[in-house]
Amino acid sequence: MEPLLDALEEPDKGVVRHAVEGLVALAAGEPRVAEALARRLQANSRWPVAYALGQITRPSAACLEVLVRGLGSGDQDVRWATQLLITDRGKRFPEVGSRLEALLGDGSPTQRRMAVYCLRDIGAAGAGLPAVFLEALRDPEPLVRVAVITSLAKAPAAGAGVLDALRGAAADDPDTRVRNAAAFAVTRLSDPG
């Protein structure tokens, strides 16, 4: 176990990936793996440690915070791996969805955009999701608004309020990308056939 734990500190992504896979496999029969990872996370809150721990056990608040930081990483591999893990955890643990919703208000632009994708993919967040997304349509970052619009366009049952908000964005948003995405979403939702 120790060589795998130490490999999480390596700069090489391939080495880290193999270490994570090895630790996850080892944890299936050895509960001390999760304990060792939790201790390492307390000592240094590095993403690879949180990523491995998050796959093994319900993410603690500290683990979730490191993972949320990963959603804002400049490394797109880290962002998307984190998005997949957080989405999976969000389907099982409601506190993950709550943290993602909070991230829409307190995260960096990249974190907010990735939180939209996570919430969209969790899907089971239920009735509160469109309200959160409608609020995010006013985000100052255009790419967050585009992510919200494309997510709303995939909503199985968009109500009149969603269509009205999308029509407003198609007509009035200052960013061309947002207007175009909203116009497409309105067309798609207005003609489900």
PDB file of C-alpha atoms in Angstrom:
ATOM      1  CA  MET A   1       0.000   0.000   0.000  1.00  0.00           C
ATOM      2  CA  GLU A   2       2.761   2.504   0.879  1.00  0.00           C
ATOM      3  CA  PRO A   3       4.355   2.534  -2.603  1.00  0.00           C
ATOM      4  CA  LEU A   4       0.921   3.251  -4.106  1.00  0.00           C
ATOM      5  CA  LEU A   5       0.297   6.036  -1.607  1.00  0.00           C
ATOM      6  CA  ASP A   6       3.704   7.534  -2.355  1.00  0.00           C
ATOM      7  CA  ALA A   7       3.027   7.308  -6.104  1.00  0.00           C
ATOM      8  CA  LEU A   8       0.121   9.748  -5.652  1.00  0.00           C
ATOM      9  CA  GLU A   9       2.769  12.445  -5.156  1.00  0.00           C
ATOM     10  CA  GLU A  10       4.459  11.792  -8.507  1.00  0.00           C
ATOM     11  CA  PRO A  11       4.199  14.457 -11.236  1.00  0.00           C
ATOM     12  CA  ASP A  12       3.567  11.857 -13.966  1.00  0.00           C
ATOM     13  CA  LYS A  13      -0.202  11.492 -14.610  1.00  0.00           C
ATOM     14  CA  GLY A  14       0.165   7.893 -15.733  1.00  0.00           C
ATOM     15  CA  VAL A  15       1.889   6.925 -12.490  1.00  0.00           C
ATOM     16  CA  VAL A  16      -0.790   8.703 -10.465  1.00  0.00           C
ATOM     17  CA  ARG A  17      -3.596   7.055 -12.445  1.00  0.00           C
ATOM     18  CA  HIS A  18      -2.117   3.583 -11.884  1.00  0.00           C
ATOM     19  CA  ALA A  19      -1.658   4.343  -8.175  1.00  0.00           C
ATOM     20  CA  VAL A  20      -5.292   5.436  -7.852  1.00  0.00           C
ATOM     21  CA  GLU A  21      -6.493   2.322  -9.674  1.00  0.00           C
ATOM     22  CA  GLY A  22      -4.316   0.131  -7.465  1.00  0.00           C
ATOM     23  CA  LEU A  23      -5.531   1.767  -4.261  1.00  0.00           C
ATOM     24  CA  VAL A  24      -9.180   1.499  -5.291  1.00  0.00           C
ATOM     25  CA  ALA A  25      -8.720  -2.186  -6.113  1.00  0.00           C
ATOM     26  CA  LEU A  26      -6.834  -2.809  -2.858  1.00  0.00           C
ATOM     27  CA  ALA A  27      -9.485  -0.983  -0.815  1.00  0.00           C
ATOM     28  CA  ALA A  28     -12.106  -3.566  -1.800  1.00  0.00           C
ATOM     29  CA  GLY A  29     -10.505  -5.998   0.635  1.00  0.00           C
ATOM     30  CA  GLU A  30      -8.514  -3.714   2.886  1.00  0.00           C
ATOM     31  CA  PRO A  31     -10.305  -0.993   4.910  1.00  0.00           C
ATOM     32  CA  ARG A  32      -6.971   0.470   6.019  1.00  0.00           C
ATOM     33  CA  VAL A  33      -6.559   1.985   2.539  1.00  0.00           C
ATOM     34  CA  ALA A  34      -9.354   4.508   3.156  1.00  0.00           C
ATOM     35  CA  GLU A  35      -7.922   5.303   6.599  1.00  0.00           C
ATOM     36  CA  ALA A  36      -4.447   5.875   5.159  1.00  0.00           C
ATOM     37  CA  LEU A  37      -5.821   8.109   2.404  1.00  0.00           C
ATOM     38  CA  ALA A  38      -7.854  10.127   4.923  1.00  0.00           C
ATOM     39  CA  ARG A  39      -4.702  10.701   6.993  1.00  0.00           C
ATOM     40  CA  ARG A  40      -2.798  11.785   3.881  1.00  0.00           C
ATOM     41  CA  LEU A  41      -5.605  14.136   2.917  1.00  0.00           C
ATOM     42  CA  GLN A  42      -5.349  15.822   6.325  1.00  0.00           C
ATOM     43  CA  ALA A  43      -1.589  16.164   5.943  1.00  0.00           C
ATOM     44  CA  ASN A  44      -1.714  17.523   2.395  1.00  0.00           C
ATOM     45  CA  SER A  45      -4.940  18.211   0.602  1.00  0.00           C
ATOM     46  CA  ARG A  46      -3.727  17.191  -2.840  1.00  0.00           C
ATOM     47  CA  TRP A  47      -6.199  16.274  -5.565  1.00  0.00           C
ATOM     48  CA  PRO A  48      -4.886  12.729  -6.289  1.00  0.00           C
ATOM     49  CA  VAL A  49      -5.411  11.740  -2.645  1.00  0.00           C
ATOM     50  CA  ALA A  50      -8.968  13.122  -2.622  1.00  0.00           C
ATOM     51  CA  TYR A  51      -9.681  11.544  -5.991  1.00  0.00           C
ATOM     52  CA  ALA A  52      -8.646   8.092  -4.771  1.00  0.00           C
ATOM     53  CA  LEU A  53     -10.450   8.493  -1.438  1.00  0.00           C
ATOM     54  CA  GLY A  54     -13.598   9.768  -3.139  1.00  0.00           C
ATOM     55  CA  GLN A  55     -13.802   6.564  -5.167  1.00  0.00           C
ATOM     56  CA  ILE A  56     -13.456   4.360  -2.119  1.00  0.00           C
ATOM     57  CA  THR A  57     -15.774   5.914   0.427  1.00  0.00           C
ATOM     58  CA  ARG A  58     -18.409   8.598   0.898  1.00  0.00           C
ATOM     59  CA  PRO A  59     -16.460  11.848   0.522  1.00  0.00           C
ATOM     60  CA  SER A  60     -15.934  13.747   3.752  1.00  0.00           C
ATOM     61  CA  ALA A  61     -16.364  17.527   3.731  1.00  0.00           C
ATOM     62  CA  ALA A  62     -12.575  17.912   3.439  1.00  0.00           C
ATOM     63  CA  CYS A  63     -12.381  15.443   0.549  1.00  0.00           C
ATOM     64  CA  LEU A  64     -15.283  17.112  -1.225  1.00  0.00           C
ATOM     65  CA  GLU A  65     -13.622  20.530  -0.922  1.00  0.00           C
ATOM     66  CA  VAL A  66     -10.443  19.245  -2.581  1.00  0.00           C
ATOM     67  CA  LEU A  67     -12.519  17.630  -5.332  1.00  0.00           C
ATOM     68  CA  VAL A  68     -14.457  20.862  -5.849  1.00  0.00           C
ATOM     69  CA  ARG A  69     -11.128  22.657  -6.272  1.00  0.00           C
ATOM     70  CA  GLY A  70     -10.360  20.094  -8.972  1.00  0.00           C
ATOM     71  CA  LEU A  71     -13.388  21.311 -10.930  1.00  0.00           C
ATOM     72  CA  GLY A  72     -11.525  24.594 -11.361  1.00  0.00           C
ATOM     73  CA  SER A  73      -8.184  23.064 -12.326  1.00  0.00           C
ATOM     74  CA  GLY A  74      -6.314  24.426 -15.317  1.00  0.00           C
ATOM     75  CA  ASP A  75      -5.726  20.791 -16.311  1.00  0.00           C
ATOM     76  CA  GLN A  76      -8.755  19.625 -18.285  1.00  0.00           C
ATOM     77  CA  ASP A  77      -7.997  15.968 -17.481  1.00  0.00           C
ATOM     78  CA  VAL A  78      -8.300  16.771 -13.773  1.00  0.00           C
ATOM     79  CA  ARG A  79     -11.488  18.787 -14.356  1.00  0.00           C
ATOM     80  CA  TRP A  80     -13.254  16.062 -16.314  1.00  0.00           C
ATOM     81  CA  ALA A  81     -12.100  13.206 -14.070  1.00  0.00           C
ATOM     82  CA  THR A  82     -13.393  15.221 -11.125  1.00  0.00           C
ATOM     83  CA  GLN A  83     -16.659  15.920 -12.921  1.00  0.00           C
ATOM     84  CA  LEU A  84     -17.233  12.201 -13.501  1.00  0.00           C
ATOM     85  CA  LEU A  85     -16.431  11.300  -9.900  1.00  0.00           C
ATOM     86  CA  ILE A  86     -18.491  14.107  -8.363  1.00  0.00           C
ATOM     87  CA  THR A  87     -21.428  13.266 -10.623  1.00  0.00           C
ATOM     88  CA  ASP A  88     -21.271   9.634  -9.539  1.00  0.00           C
ATOM     89  CA  ARG A  89     -21.032  10.620  -5.868  1.00  0.00           C
ATOM     90  CA  GLY A  90     -23.807  13.191  -6.298  1.00  0.00           C
ATOM     91  CA  LYS A  91     -26.205  10.468  -7.437  1.00  0.00           C
ATOM     92  CA  ARG A  92     -25.617   8.664  -4.140  1.00  0.00           C
ATOM     93  CA  PHE A  93     -24.976  11.372  -1.576  1.00  0.00           C
ATOM     94  CA  PRO A  94     -27.198  14.490  -1.351  1.00  0.00           C
ATOM     95  CA  GLU A  95     -24.523  16.637   0.291  1.00  0.00           C
ATOM     96  CA  VAL A  96     -22.576  16.546  -2.970  1.00  0.00           C
ATOM     97  CA  GLY A  97     -25.470  18.122  -4.866  1.00  0.00           C
ATOM     98  CA  SER A  98     -25.861  20.740  -2.139  1.00  0.00           C
ATOM     99  CA  ARG A  99     -22.176  21.656  -2.392  1.00  0.00           C
ATOM    100  CA  LEU A 100     -22.447  21.917  -6.175  1.00  0.00           C
ATOM    101  CA  GLU A 101     -25.427  24.245  -5.862  1.00  0.00           C
ATOM    102  CA  ALA A 102     -23.459  26.398  -3.420  1.00  0.00           C
ATOM    103  CA  LEU A 103     -20.532  26.355  -5.852  1.00  0.00           C
ATOM    104  CA  LEU A 104     -22.741  28.100  -8.424  1.00  0.00           C
ATOM    105  CA  GLY A 105     -22.581  31.108  -6.120  1.00  0.00           C
ATOM    106  CA  ASP A 106     -19.100  30.925  -4.630  1.00  0.00           C
ATOM    107  CA  GLY A 107     -16.885  29.184  -7.194  1.00  0.00           C
ATOM    108  CA  SER A 108     -14.567  30.440  -9.887  1.00  0.00           C
ATOM    109  CA  PRO A 109     -16.048  30.748 -13.395  1.00  0.00           C
ATOM    110  CA  THR A 110     -14.627  27.348 -14.359  1.00  0.00           C
ATOM    111  CA  GLN A 111     -15.906  25.731 -11.164  1.00  0.00           C
ATOM    112  CA  ARG A 112     -19.362  27.202 -11.731  1.00  0.00           C
ATOM    113  CA  ARG A 113     -19.454  25.887 -15.306  1.00  0.00           C
ATOM    114  CA  MET A 114     -18.329  22.432 -14.222  1.00  0.00           C
ATOM    115  CA  ALA A 115     -20.862  22.450 -11.367  1.00  0.00           C
ATOM    116  CA  VAL A 116     -23.589  22.993 -13.967  1.00  0.00           C
ATOM    117  CA  TYR A 117     -22.421  19.913 -15.877  1.00  0.00           C
ATOM    118  CA  CYS A 118     -22.299  17.865 -12.676  1.00  0.00           C
ATOM    119  CA  LEU A 119     -25.792  18.926 -11.604  1.00  0.00           C
ATOM    120  CA  ARG A 120     -27.122  18.265 -15.087  1.00  0.00           C
ATOM    121  CA  ASP A 121     -25.632  14.777 -15.116  1.00  0.00           C
ATOM    122  CA  ILE A 122     -26.767  13.974 -11.584  1.00  0.00           C
ATOM    123  CA  GLY A 123     -30.253  14.669 -12.868  1.00  0.00           C
ATOM    124  CA  ALA A 124     -31.933  13.233  -9.808  1.00  0.00           C
ATOM    125  CA  ALA A 125     -31.678  16.544  -7.983  1.00  0.00           C
ATOM    126  CA  GLY A 126     -35.379  16.912  -8.808  1.00  0.00           C
ATOM    127  CA  ALA A 127     -37.610  19.924  -8.746  1.00  0.00           C
ATOM    128  CA  GLY A 128     -35.046  22.362  -7.336  1.00  0.00           C
ATOM    129  CA  LEU A 129     -32.680  21.985 -10.272  1.00  0.00           C
ATOM    130  CA  PRO A 130     -34.410  24.289 -12.791  1.00  0.00           C
ATOM    131  CA  ALA A 131     -34.689  27.047 -10.170  1.00  0.00           C
ATOM    132  CA  VAL A 132     -30.952  26.820  -9.490  1.00  0.00           C
ATOM    133  CA  PHE A 133     -30.246  26.854 -13.210  1.00  0.00           C
ATOM    134  CA  LEU A 134     -32.566  29.797 -13.812  1.00  0.00           C
ATOM    135  CA  GLU A 135     -30.611  31.752 -11.203  1.00  0.00           C
ATOM    136  CA  ALA A 136     -27.360  30.744 -12.926  1.00  0.00           C
ATOM    137  CA  LEU A 137     -28.668  32.235 -16.198  1.00  0.00           C
ATOM    138  CA  ARG A 138     -27.671  35.567 -14.637  1.00  0.00           C
ATOM    139  CA  ASP A 139     -24.077  34.425 -14.028  1.00  0.00           C
ATOM    140  CA  PRO A 140     -21.560  37.093 -15.110  1.00  0.00           C
ATOM    141  CA  GLU A 141     -19.528  34.504 -17.061  1.00  0.00           C
ATOM    142  CA  PRO A 142     -20.981  33.781 -20.533  1.00  0.00           C
ATOM    143  CA  LEU A 143     -19.656  30.204 -20.651  1.00  0.00           C
ATOM    144  CA  VAL A 144     -21.519  29.407 -17.431  1.00  0.00           C
ATOM    145  CA  ARG A 145     -24.701  30.755 -19.020  1.00  0.00           C
ATOM    146  CA  VAL A 146     -24.083  28.634 -22.137  1.00  0.00           C
ATOM    147  CA  ALA A 147     -23.615  25.537 -19.946  1.00  0.00           C
ATOM    148  CA  VAL A 148     -26.888  26.286 -18.163  1.00  0.00           C
ATOM    149  CA  ILE A 149     -28.741  26.796 -21.441  1.00  0.00           C
ATOM    150  CA  THR A 150     -27.454  23.599 -23.030  1.00  0.00           C
ATOM    151  CA  SER A 151     -28.380  21.737 -19.850  1.00  0.00           C
ATOM    152  CA  LEU A 152     -31.880  23.212 -19.787  1.00  0.00           C
ATOM    153  CA  ALA A 153     -32.293  22.269 -23.450  1.00  0.00           C
ATOM    154  CA  LYS A 154     -31.862  18.626 -22.412  1.00  0.00           C
ATOM    155  CA  ALA A 155     -34.389  18.856 -19.576  1.00  0.00           C
ATOM    156  CA  PRO A 156     -37.156  16.301 -20.122  1.00  0.00           C
ATOM    157  CA  ALA A 157     -39.982  18.598 -19.038  1.00  0.00           C
ATOM    158  CA  ALA A 158     -39.114  22.256 -19.319  1.00  0.00           C
ATOM    159  CA  GLY A 159     -41.915  24.421 -18.031  1.00  0.00           C
ATOM    160  CA  ALA A 160     -43.159  27.767 -19.241  1.00  0.00           C
ATOM    161  CA  GLY A 161     -40.782  29.589 -16.877  1.00  0.00           C
ATOM    162  CA  VAL A 162     -37.775  27.866 -18.422  1.00  0.00           C
ATOM    163  CA  LEU A 163     -38.941  28.679 -21.947  1.00  0.00           C
ATOM    164  CA  ASP A 164     -39.558  32.305 -20.985  1.00  0.00           C
ATOM    165  CA  ALA A 165     -36.069  32.585 -19.467  1.00  0.00           C
ATOM    166  CA  LEU A 166     -34.513  31.024 -22.556  1.00  0.00           C
ATOM    167  CA  ARG A 167     -36.454  33.343 -24.866  1.00  0.00           C
ATOM    168  CA  GLY A 168     -35.228  36.278 -22.794  1.00  0.00           C
ATOM    169  CA  ALA A 169     -31.635  35.088 -23.092  1.00  0.00           C
ATOM    170  CA  ALA A 170     -32.039  34.562 -26.853  1.00  0.00           C
ATOM    171  CA  ALA A 171     -33.275  38.122 -27.255  1.00  0.00           C
ATOM    172  CA  ASP A 172     -31.338  40.105 -24.683  1.00  0.00           C
ATOM    173  CA  ASP A 173     -28.116  38.429 -23.549  1.00  0.00           C
ATOM    174  CA  PRO A 174     -25.093  40.620 -24.341  1.00  0.00           C
ATOM    175  CA  ASP A 175     -23.026  37.611 -25.505  1.00  0.00           C
ATOM    176  CA  THR A 176     -23.605  36.151 -28.983  1.00  0.00           C
ATOM    177  CA  ARG A 177     -22.736  32.606 -27.852  1.00  0.00           C
ATOM    178  CA  VAL A 178     -25.389  32.767 -25.156  1.00  0.00           C
ATOM    179  CA  ARG A 179     -28.012  34.206 -27.516  1.00  0.00           C
ATOM    180  CA  ASN A 180     -27.307  31.510 -30.120  1.00  0.00           C
ATOM    181  CA  ALA A 181     -27.414  28.679 -27.559  1.00  0.00           C
ATOM    182  CA  ALA A 182     -30.658  30.045 -26.123  1.00  0.00           C
ATOM    183  CA  ALA A 183     -32.289  30.370 -29.545  1.00  0.00           C
ATOM    184  CA  PHE A 184     -31.359  26.771 -30.320  1.00  0.00           C
ATOM    185  CA  ALA A 185     -32.710  25.605 -26.936  1.00  0.00           C
ATOM    186  CA  VAL A 186     -36.003  27.426 -27.459  1.00  0.00           C
ATOM    187  CA  THR A 187     -36.406  25.798 -30.876  1.00  0.00           C
ATOM    188  CA  ARG A 188     -35.592  22.370 -29.481  1.00  0.00           C
ATOM    189  CA  LEU A 189     -37.917  22.657 -26.484  1.00  0.00           C
ATOM    190  CA  SER A 190     -40.746  24.198 -28.516  1.00  0.00           C
ATOM    191  CA  ASP A 191     -40.647  21.379 -31.069  1.00  0.00           C
ATOM    192  CA  PRO A 192     -39.946  18.165 -29.104  1.00  0.00           C
ATOM    193  CA  GLY A 193     -40.854  15.987 -32.121  1.00  0.00           C
TER     194      GLY A 193
END
